[in-house]
Short mmCIF file of C-alpha atoms in Angstrom, two decimals:
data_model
loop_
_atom_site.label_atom_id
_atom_site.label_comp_id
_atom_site.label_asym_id
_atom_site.label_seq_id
_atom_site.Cartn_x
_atom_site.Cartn_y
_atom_site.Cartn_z
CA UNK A 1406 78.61 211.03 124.09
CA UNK A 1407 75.11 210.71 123.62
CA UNK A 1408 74.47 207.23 125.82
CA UNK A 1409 71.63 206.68 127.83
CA UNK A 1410 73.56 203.83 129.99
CA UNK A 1411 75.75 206.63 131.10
CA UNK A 1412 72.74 209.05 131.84
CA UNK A 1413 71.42 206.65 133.89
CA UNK A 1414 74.89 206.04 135.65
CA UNK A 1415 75.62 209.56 136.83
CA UNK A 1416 71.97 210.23 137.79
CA UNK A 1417 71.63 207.22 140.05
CA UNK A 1418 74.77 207.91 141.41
CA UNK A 1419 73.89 211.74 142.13
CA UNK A 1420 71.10 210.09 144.74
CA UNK A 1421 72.04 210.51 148.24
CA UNK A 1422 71.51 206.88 150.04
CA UNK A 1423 68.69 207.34 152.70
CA UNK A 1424 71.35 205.97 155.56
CA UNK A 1425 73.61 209.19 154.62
CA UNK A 1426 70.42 211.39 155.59
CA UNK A 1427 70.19 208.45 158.80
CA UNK A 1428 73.54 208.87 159.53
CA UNK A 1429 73.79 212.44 159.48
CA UNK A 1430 70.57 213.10 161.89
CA UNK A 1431 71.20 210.57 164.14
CA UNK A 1432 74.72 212.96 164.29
CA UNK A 1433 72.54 216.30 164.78
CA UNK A 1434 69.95 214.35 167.57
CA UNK A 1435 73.42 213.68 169.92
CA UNK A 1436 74.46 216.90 169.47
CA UNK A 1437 71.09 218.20 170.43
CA UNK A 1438 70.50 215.90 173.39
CA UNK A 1439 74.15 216.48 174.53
CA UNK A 1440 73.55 220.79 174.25
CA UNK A 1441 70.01 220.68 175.88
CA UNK A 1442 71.53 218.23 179.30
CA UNK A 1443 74.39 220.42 179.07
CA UNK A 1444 72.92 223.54 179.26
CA UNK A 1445 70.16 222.58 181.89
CA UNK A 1446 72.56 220.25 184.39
CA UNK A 1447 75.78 221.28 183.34
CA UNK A 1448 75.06 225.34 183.30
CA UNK A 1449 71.98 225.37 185.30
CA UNK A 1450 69.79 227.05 182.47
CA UNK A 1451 66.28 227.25 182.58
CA UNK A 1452 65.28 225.48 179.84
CA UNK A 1453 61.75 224.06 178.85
CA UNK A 1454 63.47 220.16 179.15
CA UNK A 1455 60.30 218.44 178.30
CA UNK A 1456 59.46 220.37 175.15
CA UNK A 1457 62.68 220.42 173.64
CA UNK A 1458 63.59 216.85 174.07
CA UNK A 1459 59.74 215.61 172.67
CA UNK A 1460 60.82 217.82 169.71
CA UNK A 1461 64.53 215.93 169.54
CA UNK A 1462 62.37 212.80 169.99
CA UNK A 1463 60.34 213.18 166.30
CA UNK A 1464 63.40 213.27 165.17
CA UNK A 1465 64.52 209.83 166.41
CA UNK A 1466 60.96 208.15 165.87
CA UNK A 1467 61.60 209.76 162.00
CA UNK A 1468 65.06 207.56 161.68
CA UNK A 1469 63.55 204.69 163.14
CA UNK A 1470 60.73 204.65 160.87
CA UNK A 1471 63.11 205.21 157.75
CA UNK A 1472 65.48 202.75 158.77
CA UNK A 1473 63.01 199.92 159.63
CA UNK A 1474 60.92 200.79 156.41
CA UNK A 1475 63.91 201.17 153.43
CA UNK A 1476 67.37 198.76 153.23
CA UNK A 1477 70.08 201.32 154.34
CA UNK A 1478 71.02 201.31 150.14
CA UNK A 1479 68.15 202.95 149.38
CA UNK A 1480 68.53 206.07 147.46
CA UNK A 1481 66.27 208.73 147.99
CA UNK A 1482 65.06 211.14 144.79
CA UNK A 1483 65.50 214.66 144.90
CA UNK A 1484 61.89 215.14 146.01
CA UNK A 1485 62.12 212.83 149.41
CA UNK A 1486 66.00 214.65 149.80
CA UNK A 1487 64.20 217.54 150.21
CA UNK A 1488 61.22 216.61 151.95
CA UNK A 1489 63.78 215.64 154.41
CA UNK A 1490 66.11 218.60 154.68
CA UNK A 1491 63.01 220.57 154.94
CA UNK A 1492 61.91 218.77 158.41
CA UNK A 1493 65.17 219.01 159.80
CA UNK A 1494 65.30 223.04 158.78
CA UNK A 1495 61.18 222.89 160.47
CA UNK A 1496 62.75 220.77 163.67
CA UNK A 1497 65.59 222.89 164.50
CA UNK A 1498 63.20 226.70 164.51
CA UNK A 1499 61.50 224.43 166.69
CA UNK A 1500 63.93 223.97 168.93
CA UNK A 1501 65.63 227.66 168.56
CA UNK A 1502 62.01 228.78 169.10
CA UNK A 1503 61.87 227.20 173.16
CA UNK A 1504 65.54 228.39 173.30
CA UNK A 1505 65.55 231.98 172.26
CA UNK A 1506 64.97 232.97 168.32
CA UNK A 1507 68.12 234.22 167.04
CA UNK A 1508 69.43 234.84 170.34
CA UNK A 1509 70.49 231.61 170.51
CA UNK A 1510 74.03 231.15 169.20
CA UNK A 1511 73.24 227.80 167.83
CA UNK A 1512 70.79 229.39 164.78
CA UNK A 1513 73.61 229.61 162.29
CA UNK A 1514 72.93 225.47 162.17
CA UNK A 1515 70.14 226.32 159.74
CA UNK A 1516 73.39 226.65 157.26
CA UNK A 1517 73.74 223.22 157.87
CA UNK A 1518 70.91 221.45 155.57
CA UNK A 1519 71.17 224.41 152.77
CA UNK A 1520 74.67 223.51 152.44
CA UNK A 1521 73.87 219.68 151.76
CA UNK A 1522 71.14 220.40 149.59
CA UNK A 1523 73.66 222.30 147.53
CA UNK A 1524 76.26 219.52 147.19
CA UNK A 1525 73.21 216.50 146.28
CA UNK A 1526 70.11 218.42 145.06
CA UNK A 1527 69.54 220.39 141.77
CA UNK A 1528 69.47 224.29 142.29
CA UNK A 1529 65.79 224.92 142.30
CA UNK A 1530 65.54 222.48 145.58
CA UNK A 1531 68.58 224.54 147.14
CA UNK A 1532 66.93 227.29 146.71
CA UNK A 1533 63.37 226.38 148.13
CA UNK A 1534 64.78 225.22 150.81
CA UNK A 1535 67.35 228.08 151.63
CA UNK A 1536 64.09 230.25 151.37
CA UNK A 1537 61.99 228.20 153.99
CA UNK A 1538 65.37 228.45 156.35
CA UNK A 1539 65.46 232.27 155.23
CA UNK A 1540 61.67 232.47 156.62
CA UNK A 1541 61.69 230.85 159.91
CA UNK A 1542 64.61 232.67 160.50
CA UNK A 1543 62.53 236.19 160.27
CA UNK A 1544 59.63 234.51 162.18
CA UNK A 1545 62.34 233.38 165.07
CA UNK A 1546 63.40 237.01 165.17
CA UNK A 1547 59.91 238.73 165.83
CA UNK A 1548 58.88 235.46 167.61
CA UNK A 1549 60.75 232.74 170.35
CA UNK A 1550 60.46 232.08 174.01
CA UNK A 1551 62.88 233.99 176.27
CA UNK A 1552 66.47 233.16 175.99
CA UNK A 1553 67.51 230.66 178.56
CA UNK A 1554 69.51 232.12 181.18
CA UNK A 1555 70.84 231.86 184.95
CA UNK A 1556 68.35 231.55 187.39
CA UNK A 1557 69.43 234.98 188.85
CA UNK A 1558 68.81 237.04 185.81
CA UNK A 1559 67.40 237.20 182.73
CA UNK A 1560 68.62 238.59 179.47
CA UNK A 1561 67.49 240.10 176.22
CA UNK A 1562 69.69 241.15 173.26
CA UNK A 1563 69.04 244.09 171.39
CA UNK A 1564 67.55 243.73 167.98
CA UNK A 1565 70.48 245.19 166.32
CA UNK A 1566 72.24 242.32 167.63
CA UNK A 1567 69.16 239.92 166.49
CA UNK A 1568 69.31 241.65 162.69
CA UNK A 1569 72.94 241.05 162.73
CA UNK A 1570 72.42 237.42 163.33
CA UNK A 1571 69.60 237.47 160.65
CA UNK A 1572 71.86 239.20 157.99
CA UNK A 1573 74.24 236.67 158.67
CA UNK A 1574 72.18 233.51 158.51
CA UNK A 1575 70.55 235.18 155.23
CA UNK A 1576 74.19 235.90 153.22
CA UNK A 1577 75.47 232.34 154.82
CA UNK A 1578 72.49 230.70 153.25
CA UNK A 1579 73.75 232.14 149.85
CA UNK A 1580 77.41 232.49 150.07
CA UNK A 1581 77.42 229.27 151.13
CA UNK A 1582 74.61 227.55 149.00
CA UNK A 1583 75.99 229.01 145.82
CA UNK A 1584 79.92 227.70 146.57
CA UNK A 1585 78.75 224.40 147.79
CA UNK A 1586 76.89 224.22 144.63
CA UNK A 1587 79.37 225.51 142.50
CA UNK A 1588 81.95 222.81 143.73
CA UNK A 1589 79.84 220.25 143.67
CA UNK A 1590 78.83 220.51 139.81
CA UNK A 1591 82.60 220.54 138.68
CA UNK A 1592 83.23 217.35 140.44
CA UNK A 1593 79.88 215.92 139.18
CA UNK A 1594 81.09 216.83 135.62
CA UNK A 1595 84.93 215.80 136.26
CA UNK A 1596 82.87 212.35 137.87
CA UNK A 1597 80.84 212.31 134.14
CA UNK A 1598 83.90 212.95 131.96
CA UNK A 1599 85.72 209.93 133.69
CA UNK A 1600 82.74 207.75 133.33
CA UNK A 1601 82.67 208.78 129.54
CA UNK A 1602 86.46 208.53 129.43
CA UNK A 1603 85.97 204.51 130.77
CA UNK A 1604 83.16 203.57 128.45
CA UNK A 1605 84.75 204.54 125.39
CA UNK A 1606 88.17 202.63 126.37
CA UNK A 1607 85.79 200.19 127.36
CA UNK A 1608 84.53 199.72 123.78
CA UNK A 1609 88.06 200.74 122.43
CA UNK A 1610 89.36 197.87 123.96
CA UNK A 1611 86.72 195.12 123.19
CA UNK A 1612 86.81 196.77 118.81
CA UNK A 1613 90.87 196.14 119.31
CA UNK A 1614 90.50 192.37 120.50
CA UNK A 1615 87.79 191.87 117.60
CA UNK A 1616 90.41 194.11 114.89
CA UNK A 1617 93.09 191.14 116.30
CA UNK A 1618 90.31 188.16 115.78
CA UNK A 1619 89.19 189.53 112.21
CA UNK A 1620 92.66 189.62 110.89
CA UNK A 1621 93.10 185.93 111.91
CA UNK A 1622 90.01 185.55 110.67
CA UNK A 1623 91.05 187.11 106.96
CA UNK A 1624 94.37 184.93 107.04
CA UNK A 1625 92.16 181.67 107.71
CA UNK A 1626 89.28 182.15 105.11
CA UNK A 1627 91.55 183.23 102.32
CA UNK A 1628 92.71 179.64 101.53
CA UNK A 1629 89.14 178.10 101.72
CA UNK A 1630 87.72 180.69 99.70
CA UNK A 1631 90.37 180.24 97.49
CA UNK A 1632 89.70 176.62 96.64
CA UNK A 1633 85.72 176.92 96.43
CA UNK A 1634 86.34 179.63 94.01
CA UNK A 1635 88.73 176.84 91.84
CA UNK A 1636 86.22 174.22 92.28
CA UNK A 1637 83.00 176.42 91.48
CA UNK A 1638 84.96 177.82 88.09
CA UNK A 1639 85.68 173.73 86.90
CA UNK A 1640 82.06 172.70 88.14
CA UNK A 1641 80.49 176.13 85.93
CA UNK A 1642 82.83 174.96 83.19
CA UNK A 1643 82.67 170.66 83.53
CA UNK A 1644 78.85 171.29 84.20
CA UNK A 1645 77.67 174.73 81.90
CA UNK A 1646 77.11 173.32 78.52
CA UNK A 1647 74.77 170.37 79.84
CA UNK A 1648 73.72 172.18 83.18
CA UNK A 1649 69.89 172.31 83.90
CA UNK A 1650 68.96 176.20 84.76
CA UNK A 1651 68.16 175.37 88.30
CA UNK A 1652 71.82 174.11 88.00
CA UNK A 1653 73.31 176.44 86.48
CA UNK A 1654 71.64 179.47 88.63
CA UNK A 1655 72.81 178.43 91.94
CA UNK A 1656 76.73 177.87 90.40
CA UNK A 1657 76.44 181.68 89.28
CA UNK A 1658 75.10 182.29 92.78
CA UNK A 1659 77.64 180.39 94.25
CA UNK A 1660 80.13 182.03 92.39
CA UNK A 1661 78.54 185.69 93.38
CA UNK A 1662 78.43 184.61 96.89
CA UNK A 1663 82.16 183.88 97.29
CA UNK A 1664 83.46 187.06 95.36
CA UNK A 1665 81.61 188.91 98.00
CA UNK A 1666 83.30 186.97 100.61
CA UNK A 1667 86.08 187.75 99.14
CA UNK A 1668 85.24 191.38 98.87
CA UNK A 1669 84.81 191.58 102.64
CA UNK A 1670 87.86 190.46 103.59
CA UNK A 1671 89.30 192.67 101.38
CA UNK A 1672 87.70 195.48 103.83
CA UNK A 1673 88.50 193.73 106.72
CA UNK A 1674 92.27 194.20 105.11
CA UNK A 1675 91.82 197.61 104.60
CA UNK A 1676 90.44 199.06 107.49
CA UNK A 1677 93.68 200.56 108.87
CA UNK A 1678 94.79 202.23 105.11
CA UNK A 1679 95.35 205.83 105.59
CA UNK A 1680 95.80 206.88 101.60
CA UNK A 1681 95.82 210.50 100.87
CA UNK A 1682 95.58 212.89 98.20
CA UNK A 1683 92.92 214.46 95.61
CA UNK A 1684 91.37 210.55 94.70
CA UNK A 1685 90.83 210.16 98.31
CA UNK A 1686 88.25 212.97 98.62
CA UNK A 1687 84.87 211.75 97.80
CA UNK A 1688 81.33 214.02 97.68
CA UNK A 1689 79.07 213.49 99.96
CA UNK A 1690 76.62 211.98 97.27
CA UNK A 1691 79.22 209.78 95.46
CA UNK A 1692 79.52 208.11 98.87
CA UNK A 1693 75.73 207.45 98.79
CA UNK A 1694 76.38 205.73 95.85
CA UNK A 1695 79.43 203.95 96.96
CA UNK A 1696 77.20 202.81 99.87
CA UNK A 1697 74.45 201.53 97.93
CA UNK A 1698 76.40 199.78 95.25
CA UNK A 1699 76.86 196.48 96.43
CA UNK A 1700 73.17 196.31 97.56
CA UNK A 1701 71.67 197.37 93.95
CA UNK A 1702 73.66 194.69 92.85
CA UNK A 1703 72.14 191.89 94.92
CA UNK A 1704 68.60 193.43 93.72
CA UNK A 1705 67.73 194.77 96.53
CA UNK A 1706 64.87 197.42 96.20
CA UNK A 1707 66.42 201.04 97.21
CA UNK A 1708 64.77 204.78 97.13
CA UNK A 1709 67.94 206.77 97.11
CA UNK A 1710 68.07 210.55 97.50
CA UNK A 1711 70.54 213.34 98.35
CA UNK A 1712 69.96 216.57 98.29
CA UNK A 1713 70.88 220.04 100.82
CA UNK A 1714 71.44 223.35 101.31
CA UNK A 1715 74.70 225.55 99.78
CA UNK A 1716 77.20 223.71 98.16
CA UNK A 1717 77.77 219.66 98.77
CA UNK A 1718 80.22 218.70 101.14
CA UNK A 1719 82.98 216.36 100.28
CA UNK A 1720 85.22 214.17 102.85
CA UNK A 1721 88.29 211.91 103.13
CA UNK A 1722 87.51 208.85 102.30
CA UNK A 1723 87.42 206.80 105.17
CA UNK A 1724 87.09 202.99 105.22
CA UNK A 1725 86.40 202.24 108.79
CA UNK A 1726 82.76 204.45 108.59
CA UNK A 1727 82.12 202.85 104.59
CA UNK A 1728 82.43 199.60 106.61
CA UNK A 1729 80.12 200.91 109.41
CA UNK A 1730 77.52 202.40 107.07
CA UNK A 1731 77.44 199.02 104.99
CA UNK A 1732 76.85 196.84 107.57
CA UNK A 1733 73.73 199.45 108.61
CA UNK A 1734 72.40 199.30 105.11
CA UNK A 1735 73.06 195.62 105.17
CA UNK A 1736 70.40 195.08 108.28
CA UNK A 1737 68.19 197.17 106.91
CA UNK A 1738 68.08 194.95 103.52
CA UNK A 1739 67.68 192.15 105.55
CA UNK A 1740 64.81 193.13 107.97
CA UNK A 1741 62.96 195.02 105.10
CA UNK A 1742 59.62 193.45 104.23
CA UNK A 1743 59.67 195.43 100.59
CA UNK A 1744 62.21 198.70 100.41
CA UNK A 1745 64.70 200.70 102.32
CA UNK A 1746 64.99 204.47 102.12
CA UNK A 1747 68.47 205.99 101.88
CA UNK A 1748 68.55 209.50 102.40
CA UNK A 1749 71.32 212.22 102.13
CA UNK A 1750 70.86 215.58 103.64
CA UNK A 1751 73.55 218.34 104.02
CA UNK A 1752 72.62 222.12 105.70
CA UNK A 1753 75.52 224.64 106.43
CA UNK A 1754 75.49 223.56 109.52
CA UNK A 1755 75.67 219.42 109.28
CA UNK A 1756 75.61 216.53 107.34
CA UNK A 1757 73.36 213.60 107.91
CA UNK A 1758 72.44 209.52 106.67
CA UNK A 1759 69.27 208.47 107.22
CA UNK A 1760 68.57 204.24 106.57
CA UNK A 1761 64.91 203.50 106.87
CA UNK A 1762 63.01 200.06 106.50
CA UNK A 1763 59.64 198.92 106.81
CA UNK A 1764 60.75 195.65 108.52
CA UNK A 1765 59.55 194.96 112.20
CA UNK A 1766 61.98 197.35 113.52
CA UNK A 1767 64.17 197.58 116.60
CA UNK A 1768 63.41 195.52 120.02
CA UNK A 1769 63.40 197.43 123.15
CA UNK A 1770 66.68 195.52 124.62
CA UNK A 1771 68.16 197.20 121.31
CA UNK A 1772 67.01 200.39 121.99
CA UNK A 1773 68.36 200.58 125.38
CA UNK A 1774 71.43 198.84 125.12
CA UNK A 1775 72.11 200.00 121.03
CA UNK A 1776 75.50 200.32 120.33
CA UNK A 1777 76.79 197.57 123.35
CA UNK A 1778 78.48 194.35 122.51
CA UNK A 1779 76.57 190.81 122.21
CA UNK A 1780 73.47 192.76 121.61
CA UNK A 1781 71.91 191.06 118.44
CA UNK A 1782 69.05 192.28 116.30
CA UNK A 1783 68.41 189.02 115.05
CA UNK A 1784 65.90 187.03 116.63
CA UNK A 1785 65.50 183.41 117.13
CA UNK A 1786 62.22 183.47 115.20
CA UNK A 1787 63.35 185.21 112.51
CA UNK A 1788 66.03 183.00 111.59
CA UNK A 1789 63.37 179.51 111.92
CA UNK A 1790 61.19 181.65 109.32
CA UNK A 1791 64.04 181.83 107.14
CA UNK A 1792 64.35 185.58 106.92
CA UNK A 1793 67.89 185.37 108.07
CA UNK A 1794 70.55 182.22 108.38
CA UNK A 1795 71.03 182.79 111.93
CA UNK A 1796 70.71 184.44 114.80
CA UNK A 1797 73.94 186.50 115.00
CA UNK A 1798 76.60 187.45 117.85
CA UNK A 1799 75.61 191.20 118.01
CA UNK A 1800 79.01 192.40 117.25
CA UNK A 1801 77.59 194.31 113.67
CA UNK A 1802 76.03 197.11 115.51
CA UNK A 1803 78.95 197.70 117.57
CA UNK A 1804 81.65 197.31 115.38
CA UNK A 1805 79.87 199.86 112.90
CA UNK A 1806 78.40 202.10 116.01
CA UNK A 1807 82.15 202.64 117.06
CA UNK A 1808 83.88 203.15 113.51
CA UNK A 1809 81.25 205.67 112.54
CA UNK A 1810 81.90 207.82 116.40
CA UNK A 1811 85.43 207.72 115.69
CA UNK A 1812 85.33 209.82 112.50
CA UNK A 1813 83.18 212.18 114.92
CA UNK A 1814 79.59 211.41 114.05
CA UNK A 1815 76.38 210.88 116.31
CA UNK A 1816 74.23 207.81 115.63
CA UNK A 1817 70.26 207.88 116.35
CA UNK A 1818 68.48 204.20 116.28
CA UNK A 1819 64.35 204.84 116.60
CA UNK A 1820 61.14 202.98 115.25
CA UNK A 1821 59.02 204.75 112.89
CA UNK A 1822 56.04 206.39 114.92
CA UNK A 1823 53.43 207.19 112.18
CA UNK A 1824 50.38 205.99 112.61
CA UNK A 1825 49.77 202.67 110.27
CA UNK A 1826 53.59 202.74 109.64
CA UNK A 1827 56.20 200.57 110.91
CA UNK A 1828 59.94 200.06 110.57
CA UNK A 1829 63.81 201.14 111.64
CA UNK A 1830 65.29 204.60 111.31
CA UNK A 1831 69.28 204.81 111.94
CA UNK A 1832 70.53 208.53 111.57
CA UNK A 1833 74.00 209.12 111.37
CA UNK A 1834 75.10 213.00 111.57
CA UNK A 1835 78.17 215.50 111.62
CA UNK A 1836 78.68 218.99 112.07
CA UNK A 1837 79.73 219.95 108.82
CA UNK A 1838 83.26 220.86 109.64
CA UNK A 1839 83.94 217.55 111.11
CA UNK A 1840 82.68 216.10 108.06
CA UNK A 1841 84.87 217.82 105.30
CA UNK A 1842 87.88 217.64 108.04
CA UNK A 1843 91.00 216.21 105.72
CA UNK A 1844 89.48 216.49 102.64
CA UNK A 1845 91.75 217.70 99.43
CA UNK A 1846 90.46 221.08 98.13
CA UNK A 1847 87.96 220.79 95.54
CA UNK A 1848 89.28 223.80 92.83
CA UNK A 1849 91.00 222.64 89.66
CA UNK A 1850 94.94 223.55 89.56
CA UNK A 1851 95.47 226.48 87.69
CA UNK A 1852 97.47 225.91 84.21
CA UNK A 1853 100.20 228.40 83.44
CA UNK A 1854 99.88 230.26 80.47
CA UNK A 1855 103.36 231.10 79.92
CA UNK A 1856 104.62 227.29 79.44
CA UNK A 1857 103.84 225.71 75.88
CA UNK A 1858 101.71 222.81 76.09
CA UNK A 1859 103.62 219.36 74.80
CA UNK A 1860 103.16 217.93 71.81
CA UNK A 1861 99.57 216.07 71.50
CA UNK A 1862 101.23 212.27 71.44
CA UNK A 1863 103.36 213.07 74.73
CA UNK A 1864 100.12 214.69 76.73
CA UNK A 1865 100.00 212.75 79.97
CA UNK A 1866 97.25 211.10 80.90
#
């Protein structure tokens, strides 16, 4: 699913913390402090002490510099992951290069930081970096101090021996880069479906408490509505004759304004219908015209057009995204300054809805957070002007956001970015097959010519 909340999610969380990286050198400087006194007190190797342990040192002034300038939650970007990785790769040749080249046994540690880079860092930075080991590997071999040996003796290697090592540090870097990766990315996407997987139960969950509340709701308003409509009909036919046409205009109104009530609960009501058959299979732009209906008859001002490639698709009718779509077209109407645009388009390939307005349209908070609970697109100011009655809980959007993705579709909110234009765009889209998935076949039933036709006055009908 197309959210950028979970975008964000997974790429924040594929940021290593900088104390990881603190952690993990602070690891490599003991085990570099504990080889170097080992070798030159414990084996009595001739080692250049000073040099190797003012190299070991940058490290340490490095992690006390990180830790005292970032909070150990800081997470690093891929760019300062590397940057790192890289001077611990440049620190150790520096260290292999007063200890012997490739000689030294300890060289296959240039694995180490290619292999971490692999698990945390996109392929391009694995790869620089497994390159810059790769290098100062080949400059170790034609270049390093003697190997460190017994006071008694002193001992070289042959190059076959060095190339060996060199071959080895050069198919480790891969072998091991690529596998790292490889792992890494399935648990990264196995980590992304589950996120996915929680968000939409997430949602699931708060629609199924709100299904619960609008069914009480239905039960409850039926009565009222019930009465007003009683005592509107007696006051339309007590007042009508000697009504003034102020009067008499807002008891029509009044009387249009409960019907539709009463029409909405009557969707609420139907929501969950699953009817089948030939009369549930609608064309694509008959359900235009279903959707814009109930909004021509409120005179609202609507540019209508459908139109595609090939033949027109046709679906199941489906009341949970005719609820969706209506309460889309329904914002629009009311943040329009002067028309909305309804737009059909069909290819071979997909089906799409475009609603367009020329109102203010959509915030930023709604833009970022579109489809999420409690997340109105009614302002405060916008209900004092008296463009709307009132502010709003922000359930419409995600009520109709998660009926519409549940019959498979993708929904696009964006501003209109012409120049001297302004307004609301909300796209709704399907690949095609989803789209005409259930719907009755669309051929006329063959007649068979063999069987007499009944008498005209019995014909059904």
């Amino acid at each position: 699913m197309p959210d950028s909340n979970l975008h964000g999610l997974v790429r924040n969380s594929r940021h290593l913390r900088l104390d990881t990286f603190v952690r993990l050198r602070w690891l490599a400087i003991t085990g570099q402090s504990a080889a170097v006194v080992g070798a030159q007190f414990g084996l009595g190797l001739a080692l250049p002490f000073g040099w190797c342990f003012l190299v070991i040192a940058t490290s340490s002034w490095l992690n006390l510099a990180l830790r005292i300038r970032f909070p150990a939650s800081y997470r690093l970007s891929d760019d300062s992951a590397a940057l790192l990785l890289a001077f611990d790769i440049v620190q150790l040749a520096a260290l292999l290069f007063l200890t012997g080249g490739l000689q030294n046994p300890f060289s296959l540690l240039f694995l180490a930081p290619v292999l971490i880079s692999a698990t945390a860092l996109p392929p391009e930075r694995t790869l620089a970096l497994g390159l810059l080991a790769v290098g100062l590997a080949t400059l170790l071999a034609l270049v390093h101090r003697p190997l460190p040996w017994f006071s008694d003796g002193r001992i070289e290697l042959p190059f076959l021996y060095v190339s060996g090592v060199w071959t080895a540090i050069l198919l480790g870097t891969a072998f091991t880069g690529v596998y790292a990766w490889r792992v890494a990315e399935e648990t990264r996407l196995l980590a992304q479906a589950l996120a996915a997987t929680e968000l939409v139960l997430a949602r699931e969950q708060h629609l199924s408490q709100l299904d619960g509340l609008a069914a009480a709701a239905a039960h409850e308003l039926g009565t009222p509505l019930g009465t007003i409509m009683v005592v509107t009909k007696e006051l339309i036919r007590q007042l009508g004759p000697t009504a003034s046409p102020a009067v008499a205009e807002d008891l029509n109104l009044l009387r249009e304004q409960v019907d539709r009530c009463r029409g909405i609960l009557g969707k609420l009501t139907s929501l969950d219908g699953d009817g089948v058959g030939f009369l549930e299979t609608v064309t694509f732009s008959h359900l235009v015209e279903e959707l814009v209906a109930p909004q021509r008859a409120l005179g609202a001002v609507l540019d209508i057009s459908s139109l595609g490639d090939g033949p027109e698709p046709a679906c199941r009718r489906n009341p949970g995204v005719m609820f969706g779509l209506a309460n889309i077209l329904d914002n629009a109407v009311d943040f329009a300054d002067s028309r909305v645009a309804v737009e059909g388009r069909w290819t071979q390939e997909r089906v799409w809805i475009e609603i367009r307005d020329d109102g203010p349209g959509f915030s930023s908070e709604v833009l970022l957070r579109a489809g999420e609970p409690y997340v109105t697109t009614r302002s405060a100011d916008r209900s004092q002007t008296g463009g709307t009655v009132g502010a709003g809980l922000g359930l419409g959007l995600f009520i109709a956001k998660t009926l519409i993705e549940r019959s498979g579709a993708q929904i696009a909110l964006m501003n209109v970015s012409a120049p001297e234009a302004h307004g609301a765009i909300v796209r709704v889209s399907w690949a095609r097959h989803i789209f005409e998935r259930g719907a009755a076949p669309r051929h006329s039933p063959e007649l068979n010519i063999h069987t007499p036709l009944p008498p005209g006055d019995v014909v059904p009908i």
